Coordinates of C-alpha atoms and ligand atoms in Angstrom, one line a residue:
X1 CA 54.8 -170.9 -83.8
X2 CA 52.0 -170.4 -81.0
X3 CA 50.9 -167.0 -80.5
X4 CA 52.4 -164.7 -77.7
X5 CA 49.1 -164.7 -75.8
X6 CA 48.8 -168.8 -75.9
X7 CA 52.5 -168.7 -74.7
X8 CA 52.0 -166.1 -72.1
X9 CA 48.9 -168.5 -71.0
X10 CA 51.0 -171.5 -71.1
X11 CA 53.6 -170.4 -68.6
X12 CA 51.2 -169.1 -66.6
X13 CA 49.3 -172.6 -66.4
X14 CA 52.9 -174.2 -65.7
X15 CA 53.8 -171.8 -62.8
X16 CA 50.5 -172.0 -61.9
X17 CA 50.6 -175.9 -61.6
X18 CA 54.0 -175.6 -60.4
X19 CA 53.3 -173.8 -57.2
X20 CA 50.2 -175.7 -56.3
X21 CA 53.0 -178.7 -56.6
X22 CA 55.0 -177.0 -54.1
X23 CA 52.2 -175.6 -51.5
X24 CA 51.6 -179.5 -51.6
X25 CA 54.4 -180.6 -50.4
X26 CA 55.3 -178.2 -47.8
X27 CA 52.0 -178.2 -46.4
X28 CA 52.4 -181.5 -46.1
X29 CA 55.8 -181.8 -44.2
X30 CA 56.5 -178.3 -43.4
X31 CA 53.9 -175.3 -43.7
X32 CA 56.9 -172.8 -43.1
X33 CA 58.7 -174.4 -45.9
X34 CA 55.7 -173.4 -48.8
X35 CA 57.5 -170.8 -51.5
X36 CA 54.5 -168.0 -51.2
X37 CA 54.6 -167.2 -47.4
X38 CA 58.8 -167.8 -47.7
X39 CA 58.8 -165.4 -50.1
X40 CA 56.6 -163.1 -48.3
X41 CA 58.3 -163.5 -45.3
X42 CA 61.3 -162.3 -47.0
X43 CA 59.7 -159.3 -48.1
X44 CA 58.6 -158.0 -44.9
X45 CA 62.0 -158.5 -43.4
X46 CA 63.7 -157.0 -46.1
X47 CA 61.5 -154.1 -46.6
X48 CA 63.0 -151.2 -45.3
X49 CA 61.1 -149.7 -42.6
X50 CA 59.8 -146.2 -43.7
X51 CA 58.2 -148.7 -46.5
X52 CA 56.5 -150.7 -43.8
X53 CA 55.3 -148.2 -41.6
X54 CA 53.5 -146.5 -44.8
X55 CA 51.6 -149.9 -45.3
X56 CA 50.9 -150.2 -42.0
X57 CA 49.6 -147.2 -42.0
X58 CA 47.8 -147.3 -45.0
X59 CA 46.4 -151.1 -45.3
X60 CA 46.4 -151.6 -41.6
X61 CA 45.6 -155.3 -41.5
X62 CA 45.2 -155.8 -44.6
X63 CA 49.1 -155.6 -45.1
X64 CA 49.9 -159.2 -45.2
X65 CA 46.4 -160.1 -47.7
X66 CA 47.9 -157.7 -50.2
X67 CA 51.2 -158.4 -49.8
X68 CA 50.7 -162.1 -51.2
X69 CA 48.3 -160.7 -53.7
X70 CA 51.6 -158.9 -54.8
X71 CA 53.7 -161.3 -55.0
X72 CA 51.3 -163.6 -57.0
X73 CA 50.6 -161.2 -59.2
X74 CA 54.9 -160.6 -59.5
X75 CA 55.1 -164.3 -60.2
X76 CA 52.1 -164.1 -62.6
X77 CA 53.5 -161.5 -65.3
X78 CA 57.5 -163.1 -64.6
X79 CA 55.7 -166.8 -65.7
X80 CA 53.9 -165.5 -68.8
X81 CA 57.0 -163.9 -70.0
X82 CA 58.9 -166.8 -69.5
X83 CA 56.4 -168.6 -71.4
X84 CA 56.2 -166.0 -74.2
X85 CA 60.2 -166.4 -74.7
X86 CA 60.5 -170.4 -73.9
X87 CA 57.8 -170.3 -77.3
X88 CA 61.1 -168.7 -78.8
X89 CA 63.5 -171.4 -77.0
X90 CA 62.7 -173.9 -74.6
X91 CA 66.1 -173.3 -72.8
X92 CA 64.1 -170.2 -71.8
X93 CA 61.8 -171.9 -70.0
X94 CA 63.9 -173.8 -68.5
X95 CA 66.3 -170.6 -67.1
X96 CA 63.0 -168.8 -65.9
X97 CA 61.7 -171.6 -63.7
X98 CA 65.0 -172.4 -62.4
X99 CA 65.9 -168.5 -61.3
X100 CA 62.1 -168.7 -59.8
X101 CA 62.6 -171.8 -58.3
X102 CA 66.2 -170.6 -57.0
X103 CA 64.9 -167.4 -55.5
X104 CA 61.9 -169.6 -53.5
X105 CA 64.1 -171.9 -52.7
X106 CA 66.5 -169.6 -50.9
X107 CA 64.3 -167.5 -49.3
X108 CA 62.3 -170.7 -47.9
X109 CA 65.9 -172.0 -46.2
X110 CA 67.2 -168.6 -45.2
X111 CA 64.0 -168.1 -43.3
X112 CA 64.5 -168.3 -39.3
X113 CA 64.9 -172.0 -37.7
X114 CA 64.7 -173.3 -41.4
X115 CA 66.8 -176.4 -42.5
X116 CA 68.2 -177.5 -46.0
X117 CA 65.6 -179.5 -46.8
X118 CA 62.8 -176.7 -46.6
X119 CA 64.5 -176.1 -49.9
X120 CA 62.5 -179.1 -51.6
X121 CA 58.7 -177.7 -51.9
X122 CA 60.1 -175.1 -54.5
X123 CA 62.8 -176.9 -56.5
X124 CA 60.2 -179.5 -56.8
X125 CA 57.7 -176.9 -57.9
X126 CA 60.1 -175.6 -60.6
X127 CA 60.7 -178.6 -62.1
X128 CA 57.4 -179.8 -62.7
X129 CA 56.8 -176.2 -63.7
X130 CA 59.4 -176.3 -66.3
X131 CA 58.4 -179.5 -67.5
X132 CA 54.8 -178.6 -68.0
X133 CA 56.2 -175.6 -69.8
X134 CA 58.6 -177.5 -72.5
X135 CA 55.6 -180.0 -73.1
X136 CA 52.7 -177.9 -73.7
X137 CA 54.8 -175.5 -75.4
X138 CA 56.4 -178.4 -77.8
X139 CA 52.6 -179.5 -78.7
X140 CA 52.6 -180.4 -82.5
X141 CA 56.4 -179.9 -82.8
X142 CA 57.2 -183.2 -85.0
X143 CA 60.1 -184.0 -82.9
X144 CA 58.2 -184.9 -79.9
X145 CA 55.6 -186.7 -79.2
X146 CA 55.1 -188.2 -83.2
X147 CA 52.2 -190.8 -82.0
X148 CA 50.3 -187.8 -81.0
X149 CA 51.4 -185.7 -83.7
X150 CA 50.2 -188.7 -86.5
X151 CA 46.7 -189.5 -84.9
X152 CA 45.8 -186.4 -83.7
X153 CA 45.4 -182.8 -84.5
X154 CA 48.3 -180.8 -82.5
X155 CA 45.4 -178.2 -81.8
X156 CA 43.1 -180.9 -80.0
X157 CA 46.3 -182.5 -78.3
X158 CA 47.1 -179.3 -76.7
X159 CA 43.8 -179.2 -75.0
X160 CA 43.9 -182.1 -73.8
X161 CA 47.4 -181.3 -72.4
X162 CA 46.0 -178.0 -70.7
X163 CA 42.7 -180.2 -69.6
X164 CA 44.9 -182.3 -67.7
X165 CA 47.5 -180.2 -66.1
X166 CA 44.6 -177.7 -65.1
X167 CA 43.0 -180.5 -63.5
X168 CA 46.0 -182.1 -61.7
X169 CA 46.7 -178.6 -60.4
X170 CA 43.2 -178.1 -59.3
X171 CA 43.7 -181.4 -57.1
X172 CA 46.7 -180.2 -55.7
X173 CA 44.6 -177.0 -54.8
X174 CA 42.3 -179.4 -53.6
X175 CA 44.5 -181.2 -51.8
X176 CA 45.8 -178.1 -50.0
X177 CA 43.1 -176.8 -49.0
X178 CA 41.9 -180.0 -47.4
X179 CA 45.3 -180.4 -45.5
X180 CA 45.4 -176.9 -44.4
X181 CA 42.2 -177.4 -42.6
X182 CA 42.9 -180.2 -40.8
X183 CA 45.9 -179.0 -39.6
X184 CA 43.9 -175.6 -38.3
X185 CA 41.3 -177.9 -36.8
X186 CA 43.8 -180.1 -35.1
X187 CA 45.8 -176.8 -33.9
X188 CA 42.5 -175.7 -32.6
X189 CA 41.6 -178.7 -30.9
X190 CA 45.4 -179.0 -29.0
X191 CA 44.2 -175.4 -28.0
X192 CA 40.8 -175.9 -26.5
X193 CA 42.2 -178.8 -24.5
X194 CA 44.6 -176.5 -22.7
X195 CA 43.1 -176.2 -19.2
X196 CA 44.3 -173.3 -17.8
X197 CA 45.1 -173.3 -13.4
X198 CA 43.5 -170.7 -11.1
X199 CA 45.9 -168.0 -10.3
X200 CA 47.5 -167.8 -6.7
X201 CA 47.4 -163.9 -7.2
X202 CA 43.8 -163.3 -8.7
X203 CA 43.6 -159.6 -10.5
X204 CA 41.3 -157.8 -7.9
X205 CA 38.1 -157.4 -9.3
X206 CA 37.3 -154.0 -11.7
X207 CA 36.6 -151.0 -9.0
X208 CA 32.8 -149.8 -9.6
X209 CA 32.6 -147.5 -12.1
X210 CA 34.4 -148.7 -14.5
X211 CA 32.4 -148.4 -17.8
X212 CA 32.0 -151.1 -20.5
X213 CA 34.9 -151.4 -23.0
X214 CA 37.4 -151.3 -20.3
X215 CA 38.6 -154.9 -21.1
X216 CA 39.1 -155.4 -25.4
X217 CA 37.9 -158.1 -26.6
X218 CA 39.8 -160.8 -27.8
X219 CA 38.4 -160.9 -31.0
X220 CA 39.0 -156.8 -31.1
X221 CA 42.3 -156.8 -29.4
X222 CA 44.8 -155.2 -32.3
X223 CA 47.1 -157.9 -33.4
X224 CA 50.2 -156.5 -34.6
X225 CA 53.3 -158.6 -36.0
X226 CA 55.1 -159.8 -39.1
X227 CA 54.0 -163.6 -39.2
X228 CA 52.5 -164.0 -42.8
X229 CA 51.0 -167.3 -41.1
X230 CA 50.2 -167.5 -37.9
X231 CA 52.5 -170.2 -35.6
X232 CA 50.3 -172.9 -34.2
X233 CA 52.8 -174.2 -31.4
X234 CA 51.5 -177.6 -29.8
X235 CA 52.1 -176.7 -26.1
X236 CA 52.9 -180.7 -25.6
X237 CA 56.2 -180.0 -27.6
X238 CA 56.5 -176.5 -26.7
X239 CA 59.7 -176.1 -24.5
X240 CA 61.3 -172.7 -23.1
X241 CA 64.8 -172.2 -23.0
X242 CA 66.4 -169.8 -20.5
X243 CA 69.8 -169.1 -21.5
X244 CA 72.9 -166.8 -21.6
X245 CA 74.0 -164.9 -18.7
X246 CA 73.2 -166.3 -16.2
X247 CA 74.9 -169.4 -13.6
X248 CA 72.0 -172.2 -14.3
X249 CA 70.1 -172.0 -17.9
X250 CA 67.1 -174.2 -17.9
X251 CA 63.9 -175.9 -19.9
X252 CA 60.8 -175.5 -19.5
X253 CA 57.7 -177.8 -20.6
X254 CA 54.1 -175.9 -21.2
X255 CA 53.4 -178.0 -17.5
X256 CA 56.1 -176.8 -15.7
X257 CA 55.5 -173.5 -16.4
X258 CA 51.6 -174.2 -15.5
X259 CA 53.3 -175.7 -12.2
X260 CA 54.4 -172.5 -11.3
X261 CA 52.7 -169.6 -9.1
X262 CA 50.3 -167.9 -11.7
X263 CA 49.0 -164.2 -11.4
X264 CA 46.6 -162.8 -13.2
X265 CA 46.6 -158.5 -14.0
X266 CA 44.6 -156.3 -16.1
X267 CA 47.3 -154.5 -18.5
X268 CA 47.2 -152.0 -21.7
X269 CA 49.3 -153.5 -24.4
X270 CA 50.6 -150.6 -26.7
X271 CA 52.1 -150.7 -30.2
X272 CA 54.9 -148.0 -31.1
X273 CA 53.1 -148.1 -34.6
X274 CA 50.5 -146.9 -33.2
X275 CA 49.6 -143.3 -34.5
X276 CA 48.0 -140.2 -32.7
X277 CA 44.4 -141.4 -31.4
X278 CA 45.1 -145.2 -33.7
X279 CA 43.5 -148.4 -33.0
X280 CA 46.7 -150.3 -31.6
X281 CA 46.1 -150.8 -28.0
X282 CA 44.0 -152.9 -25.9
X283 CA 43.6 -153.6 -22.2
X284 CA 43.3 -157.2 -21.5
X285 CA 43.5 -159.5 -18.2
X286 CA 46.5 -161.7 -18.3
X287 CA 47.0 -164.9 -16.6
X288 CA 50.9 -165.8 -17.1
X289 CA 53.8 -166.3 -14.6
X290 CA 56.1 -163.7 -13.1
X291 CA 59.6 -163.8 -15.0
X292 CA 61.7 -162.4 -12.5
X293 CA 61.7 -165.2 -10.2
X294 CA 62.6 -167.2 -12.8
X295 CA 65.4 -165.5 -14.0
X296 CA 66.7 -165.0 -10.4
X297 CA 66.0 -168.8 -9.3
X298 CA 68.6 -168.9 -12.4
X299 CA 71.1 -166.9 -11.3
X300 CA 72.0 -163.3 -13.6
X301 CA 75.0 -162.5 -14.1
X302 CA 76.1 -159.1 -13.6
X303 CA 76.6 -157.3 -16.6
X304 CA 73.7 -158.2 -18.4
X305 CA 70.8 -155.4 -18.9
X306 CA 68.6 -157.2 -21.8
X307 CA 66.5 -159.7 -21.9
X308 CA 65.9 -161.3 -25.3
X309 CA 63.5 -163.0 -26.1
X310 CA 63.0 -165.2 -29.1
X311 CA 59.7 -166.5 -31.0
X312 CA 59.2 -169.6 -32.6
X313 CA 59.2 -167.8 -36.4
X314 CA 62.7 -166.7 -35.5
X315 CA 61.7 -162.7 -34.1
X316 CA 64.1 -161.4 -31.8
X317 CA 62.8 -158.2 -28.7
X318 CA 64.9 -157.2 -26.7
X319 CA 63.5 -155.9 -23.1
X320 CA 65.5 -154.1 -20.7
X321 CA 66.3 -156.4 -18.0
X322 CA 65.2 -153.8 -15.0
X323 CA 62.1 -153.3 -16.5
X324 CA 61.3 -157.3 -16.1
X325 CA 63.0 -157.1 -12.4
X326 CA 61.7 -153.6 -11.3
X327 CA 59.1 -155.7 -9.3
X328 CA 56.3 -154.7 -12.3
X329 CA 53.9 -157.6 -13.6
X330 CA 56.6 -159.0 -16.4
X331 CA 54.6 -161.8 -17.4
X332 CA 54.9 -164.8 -19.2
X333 CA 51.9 -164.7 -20.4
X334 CA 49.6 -168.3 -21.0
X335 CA 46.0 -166.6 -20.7
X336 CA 43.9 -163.3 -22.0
X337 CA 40.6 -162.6 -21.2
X338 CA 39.7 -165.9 -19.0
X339 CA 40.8 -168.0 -22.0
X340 CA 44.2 -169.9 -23.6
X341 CA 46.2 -167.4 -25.6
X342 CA 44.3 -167.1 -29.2
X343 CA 46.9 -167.9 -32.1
X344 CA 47.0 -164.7 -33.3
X345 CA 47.9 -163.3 -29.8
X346 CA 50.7 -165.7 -29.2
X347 CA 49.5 -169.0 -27.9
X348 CA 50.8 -171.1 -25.9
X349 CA 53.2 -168.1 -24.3
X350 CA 54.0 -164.9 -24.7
X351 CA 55.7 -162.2 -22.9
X352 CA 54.4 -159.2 -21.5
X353 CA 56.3 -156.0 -20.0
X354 CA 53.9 -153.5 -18.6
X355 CA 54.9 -150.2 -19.5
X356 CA 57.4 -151.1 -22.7
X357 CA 56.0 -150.6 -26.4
X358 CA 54.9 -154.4 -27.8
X359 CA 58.1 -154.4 -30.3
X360 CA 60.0 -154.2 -27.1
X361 CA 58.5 -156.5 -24.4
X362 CA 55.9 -158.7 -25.6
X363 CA 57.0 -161.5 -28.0
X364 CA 54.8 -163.9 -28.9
X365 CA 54.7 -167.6 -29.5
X366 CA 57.7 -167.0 -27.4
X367 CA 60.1 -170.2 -27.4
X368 CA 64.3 -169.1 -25.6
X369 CA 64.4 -165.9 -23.7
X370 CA 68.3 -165.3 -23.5
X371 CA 70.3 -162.8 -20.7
X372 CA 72.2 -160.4 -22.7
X373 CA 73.4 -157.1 -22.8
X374 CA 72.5 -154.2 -25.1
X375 CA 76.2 -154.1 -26.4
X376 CA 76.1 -157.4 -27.8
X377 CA 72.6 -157.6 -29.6
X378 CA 70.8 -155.7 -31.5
X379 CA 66.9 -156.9 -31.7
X380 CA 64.6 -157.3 -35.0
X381 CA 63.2 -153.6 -34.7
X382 CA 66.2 -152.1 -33.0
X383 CA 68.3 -153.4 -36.2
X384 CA 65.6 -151.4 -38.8
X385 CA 66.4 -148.2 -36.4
X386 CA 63.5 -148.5 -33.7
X387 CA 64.9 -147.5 -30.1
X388 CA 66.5 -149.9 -28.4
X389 CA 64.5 -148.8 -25.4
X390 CA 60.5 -147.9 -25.8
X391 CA 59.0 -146.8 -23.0
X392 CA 55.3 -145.9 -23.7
X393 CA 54.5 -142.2 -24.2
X394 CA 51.9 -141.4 -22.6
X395 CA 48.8 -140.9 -24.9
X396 CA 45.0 -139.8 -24.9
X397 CA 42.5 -140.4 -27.4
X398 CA 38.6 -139.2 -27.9
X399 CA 36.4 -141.8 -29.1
X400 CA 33.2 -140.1 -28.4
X401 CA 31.6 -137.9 -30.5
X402 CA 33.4 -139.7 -33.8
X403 CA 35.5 -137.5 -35.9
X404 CA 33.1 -135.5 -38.1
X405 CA 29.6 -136.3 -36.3
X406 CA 26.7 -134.2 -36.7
X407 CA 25.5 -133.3 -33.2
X408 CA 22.7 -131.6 -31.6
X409 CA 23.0 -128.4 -29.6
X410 CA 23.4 -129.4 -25.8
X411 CA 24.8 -131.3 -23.5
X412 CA 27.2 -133.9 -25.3
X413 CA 29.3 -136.3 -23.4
X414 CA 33.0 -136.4 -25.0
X415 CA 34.6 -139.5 -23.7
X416 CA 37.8 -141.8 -24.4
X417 CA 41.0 -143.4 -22.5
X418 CA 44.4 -142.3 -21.8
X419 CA 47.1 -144.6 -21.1
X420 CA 50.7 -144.4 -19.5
X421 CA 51.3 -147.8 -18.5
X422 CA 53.7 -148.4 -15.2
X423 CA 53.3 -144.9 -14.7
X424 CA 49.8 -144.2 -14.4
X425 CA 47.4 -141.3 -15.4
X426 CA 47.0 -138.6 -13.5
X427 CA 45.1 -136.0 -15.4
X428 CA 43.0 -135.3 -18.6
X429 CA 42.1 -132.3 -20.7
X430 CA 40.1 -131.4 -23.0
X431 CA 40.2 -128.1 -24.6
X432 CA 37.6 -126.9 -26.8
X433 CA 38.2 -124.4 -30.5
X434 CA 41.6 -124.5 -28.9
X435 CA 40.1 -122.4 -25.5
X436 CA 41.8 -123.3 -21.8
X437 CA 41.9 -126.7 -21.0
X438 CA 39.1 -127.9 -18.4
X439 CA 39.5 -131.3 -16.7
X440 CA 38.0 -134.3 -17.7
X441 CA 36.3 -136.8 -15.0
X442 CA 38.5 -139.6 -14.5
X443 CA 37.0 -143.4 -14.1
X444 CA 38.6 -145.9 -11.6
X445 CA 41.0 -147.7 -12.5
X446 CA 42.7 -151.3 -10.8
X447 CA 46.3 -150.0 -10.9
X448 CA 48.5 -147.7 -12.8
X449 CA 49.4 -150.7 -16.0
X450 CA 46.2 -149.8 -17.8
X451 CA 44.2 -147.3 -19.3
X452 CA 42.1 -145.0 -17.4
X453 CA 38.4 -144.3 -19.0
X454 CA 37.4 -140.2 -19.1
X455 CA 34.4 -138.1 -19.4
X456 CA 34.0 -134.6 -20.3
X457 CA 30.3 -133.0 -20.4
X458 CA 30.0 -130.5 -22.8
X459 CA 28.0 -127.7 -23.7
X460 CA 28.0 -127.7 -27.3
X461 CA 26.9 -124.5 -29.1
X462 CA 25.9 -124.6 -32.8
X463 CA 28.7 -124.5 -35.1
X464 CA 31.8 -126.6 -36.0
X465 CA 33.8 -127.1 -33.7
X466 CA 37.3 -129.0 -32.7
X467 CA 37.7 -131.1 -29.8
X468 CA 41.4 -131.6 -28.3
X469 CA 42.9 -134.2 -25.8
X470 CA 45.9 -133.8 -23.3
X471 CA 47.1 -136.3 -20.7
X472 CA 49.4 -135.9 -17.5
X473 CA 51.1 -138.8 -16.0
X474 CA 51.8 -139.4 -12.6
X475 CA 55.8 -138.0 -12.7
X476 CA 54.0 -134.8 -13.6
X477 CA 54.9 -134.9 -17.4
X478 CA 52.3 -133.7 -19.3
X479 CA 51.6 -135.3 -22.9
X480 CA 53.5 -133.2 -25.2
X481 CA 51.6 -130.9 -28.0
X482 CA 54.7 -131.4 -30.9
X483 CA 53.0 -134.0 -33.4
X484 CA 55.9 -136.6 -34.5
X485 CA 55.6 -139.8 -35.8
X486 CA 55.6 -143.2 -34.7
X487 CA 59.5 -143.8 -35.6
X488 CA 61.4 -144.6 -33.9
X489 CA 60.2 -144.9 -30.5
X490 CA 56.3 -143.7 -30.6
X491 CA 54.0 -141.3 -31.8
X492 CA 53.2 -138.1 -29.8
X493 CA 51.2 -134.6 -30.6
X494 CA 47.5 -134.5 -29.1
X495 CA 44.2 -136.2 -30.5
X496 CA 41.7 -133.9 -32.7
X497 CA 38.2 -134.1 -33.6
X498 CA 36.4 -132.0 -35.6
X499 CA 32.4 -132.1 -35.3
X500 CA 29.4 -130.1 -36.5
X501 CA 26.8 -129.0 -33.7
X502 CA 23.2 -127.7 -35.2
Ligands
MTE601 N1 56.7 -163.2 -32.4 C1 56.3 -161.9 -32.5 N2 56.0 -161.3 -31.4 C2 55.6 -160.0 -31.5 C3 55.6 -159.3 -32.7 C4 55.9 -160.0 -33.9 O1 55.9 -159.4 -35.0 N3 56.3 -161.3 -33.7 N4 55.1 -158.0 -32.7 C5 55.2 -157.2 -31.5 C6 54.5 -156.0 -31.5 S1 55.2 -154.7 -32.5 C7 53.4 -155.7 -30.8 S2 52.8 -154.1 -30.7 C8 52.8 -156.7 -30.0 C9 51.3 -156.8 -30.4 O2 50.7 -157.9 -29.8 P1 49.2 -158.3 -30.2 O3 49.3 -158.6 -31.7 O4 48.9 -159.5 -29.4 O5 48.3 -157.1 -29.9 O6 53.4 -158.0 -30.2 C10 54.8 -158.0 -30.3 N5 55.2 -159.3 -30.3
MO602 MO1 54.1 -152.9 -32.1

């Protein structure tokens, strides 16, 4: 018999060639479809969310990277034990590939707006995976392969076996790769053709004084979601379904939403996630269309008090309806920063809600937005406990000095943002070693759904010293001291920073 190690090798070379089969094929029909990112996808929406929030918290983006990295390695050590006990029976093997195959298979057709034959990629996969397995394992076994067996040594017919299996998977690999980036260069292509109208309602332009940093970035905005790959919707076969209470449900094409009246605002997008003085929120200016027209040129009926919308990889968000008809910017939103939607930030559409928490207003690579009530559905975060309402709470942060700098004695200025969207800032604080909190200067700001930039000069005296950060919105509410965490419906306590003055 083949030592343990050779078999382990073996059914890791199988698997191994297996997938790559698999990731092949789907790529090639249907990306969604490929086992690893089914799988994945799985995962995430299975993982209970106490789980998720810790490695949100503690990979930040790097979540999704080491989540697959997981799972390989998972698939890894199940393949070499399956190889290490098919060298005792081949009908192990075969049961190992076909529970793997089984498990990929169903998670790839029980994904959201999968069909029955997204199921292929990984019973294809398994198959060659356990045939690989029962013929590198069966190598100078007399009963097969006797030609072989006669003329050859079984030793130097093995490696030729592994030689070519290890190159046909590398192919495949190949073959992957090359696919996968045609498809993101086409996607990108279908992208940069979008041309983009000139809003009817231009966002008036930034009040002087506004400091740098007011707008984020694309490329910095926070990007916050559960997609392990990000949807590339082609906007010529995008269509928008309006549907469920209301008298006349409609479809909309990428065009004729483009034919409408566009506006374009400057708004704060906030994640719930997002923990005392974190990194998820980002002020962008929005081109999109108004959704409350719409939904009143379609008629609501009464009764309904949430609007659901739905994305293209099957997430659900569920917005209360008077938020969207409140006469706030509730956007349908086709442009950020004087540019289509990026992928990653929900291109071609997306909604936003000014004022509402991301999980609860702003789907992207938005596809059916449906008139519902509360009662009757529950939306993807509200069914792993978030609130089923998230209004921001309003929030300050320092960004200036950086937690632990080394400053001289002197005049330092302390400056960051505070944000209450729809509400609007009225106030910050700072407070210094915990003293009486003095005012900080306040920078202009083009309406109440954004951030507001502050300033604080201080005197800093040699010593270490902690730096603390309080907001007041405009209903008077001042941001609360009690540090809680971000479940389940936003973080709140006030931002620290510690710092050293010589
Ligand atoms: N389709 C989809 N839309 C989504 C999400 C998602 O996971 N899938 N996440 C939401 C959350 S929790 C937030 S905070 C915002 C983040 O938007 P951004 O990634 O563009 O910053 O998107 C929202 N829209
Ligand atoms: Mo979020």
């Amino acid at each position: 018999m083949r030592p343990q190690f050779s078999a382990a090798g073996l059914g890791l070379l199988a698997a191994t060639a297996g997938v790559a089969v698999a990731e092949l094929l789907a790529t090639a029909t249907r990306p969604q479809a490929a086992p690893l990112v089914a799988v994945g996808g799985t995962v995430i929406d299975g993982t209970p969310t106490p789980v998720k929030e810790w490695a949100v918290r503690t990979f930040g983006t790097y979540d999704k990277p080491l989540l697959l990295g997981g799972i390989v390695l998972v698939l890894a050590l199940l393949a070499a034990g399956t190889g290490m006990l098919a060298r005792r029976r081949a009908g192990y093997g075969l049961a190992g590939a076909a529970v793997l195959g089984v498990v990929a298979a169903v998670a790839a057709v029980t994904r959201p707006a999968a069909g029955p034959l997204d199921a292929l990629p990984a019973l294809a996969g398994a198959t060659v995976a356990a045939l690989l397995l029962r013929r590198l394992l069966s190598v100078g076994h007399p009963q097969t392969a006797p030609d072989d067996a006669q003329r050859r040594t079984p030793r130097r017919v093995l490696l030729r076996d592994v030689a070519l299996v290890a190159g046909g998977t590398a192919l495949a690999a190949l073959g992957v790769g090359t696919l996968r980036r045609t498809n993101l260069r086409d996607a990108a292509r279908t992208r940069e053709a979008v041309r983009l109208p000139a809003p009817t309602s231009p966002a008036k332009p930034l009040p002087a004084g506004v400091a740098p940093g007011f707008h984020t970035r694309n490329a910095d905005f926070y990007r916050v979601d559960t997609a392990l790959t990000v949807p590339r919707l082609d906007p010529r076969q995008w269509r928008l379904r309006l549907h469920g209470l209301m008298d006349r449900p409609v479809e909309l094409t990428f065009d004729e939403l483009l034919d409408r009246d566009l506006v374009e605002r400057d708004i704060t997008l906030s994640c719930v996630s997002n923990e005392v003085g974190g990194p998820y929120v980002g002020t962008a200016r929005w081109l999109g269309v108004p959704i409350a027209p719409l939904l009143r040129a379609a008629g609501i009926r009464s009764g309904a008090d949430q609007l659901v919308a739905r994305s293209s990889d099957g997430m659900t968000i569920g917005t209360p309806l008077e938020t969207v008809l409140d006469g706030r910017d509730a956007l349908l939103a086709v442009g950020m920063n004087g540019e289509p939607l990026p992928f990653t930030h929900g291109f071609p559409v997306r909604m936003l809600t000014p004022g509402v928490f991301g999980y609860a207003g702003a789907c992207k690579w938005l596809v059916e937005l449906e008139v519902s009530t509360f009662a009757d559905f529950d939306a993807y975060w509200v069914r792993r406990g978030w609130a089923r309402r998230a209004p921001v709470k309003t929030a300050s942060r320092i960004d200036r000095p950086a937690p632990f700098a080394r400053l001289d004695a002197g005049r330092v200025q302390v400056a960051g943002v505070a944000w209450a969207q729809h509400r609007g800032i009225a106030a910050v604080e700072v407070s210094v070693d915990g003293g009486p909190w003095r005012p900080a200067t306040l920078l202009p700001v083009p309406s109440t759904d954004t951030w507001v930039q502050w300033r604080y000069e201080w005197a800093a005296p040699p010593g270490g010293h902690t730096l603390r950060v309080r907001a007041t919105d405009r209903t008077g509410a001042v941001q609360p001291e009690e540090r809680r965490p971000p479940f389940p419906d936003g973080a709140t306590g006030w931002h620290t920073v510690t710092v050293t003055v010589s």
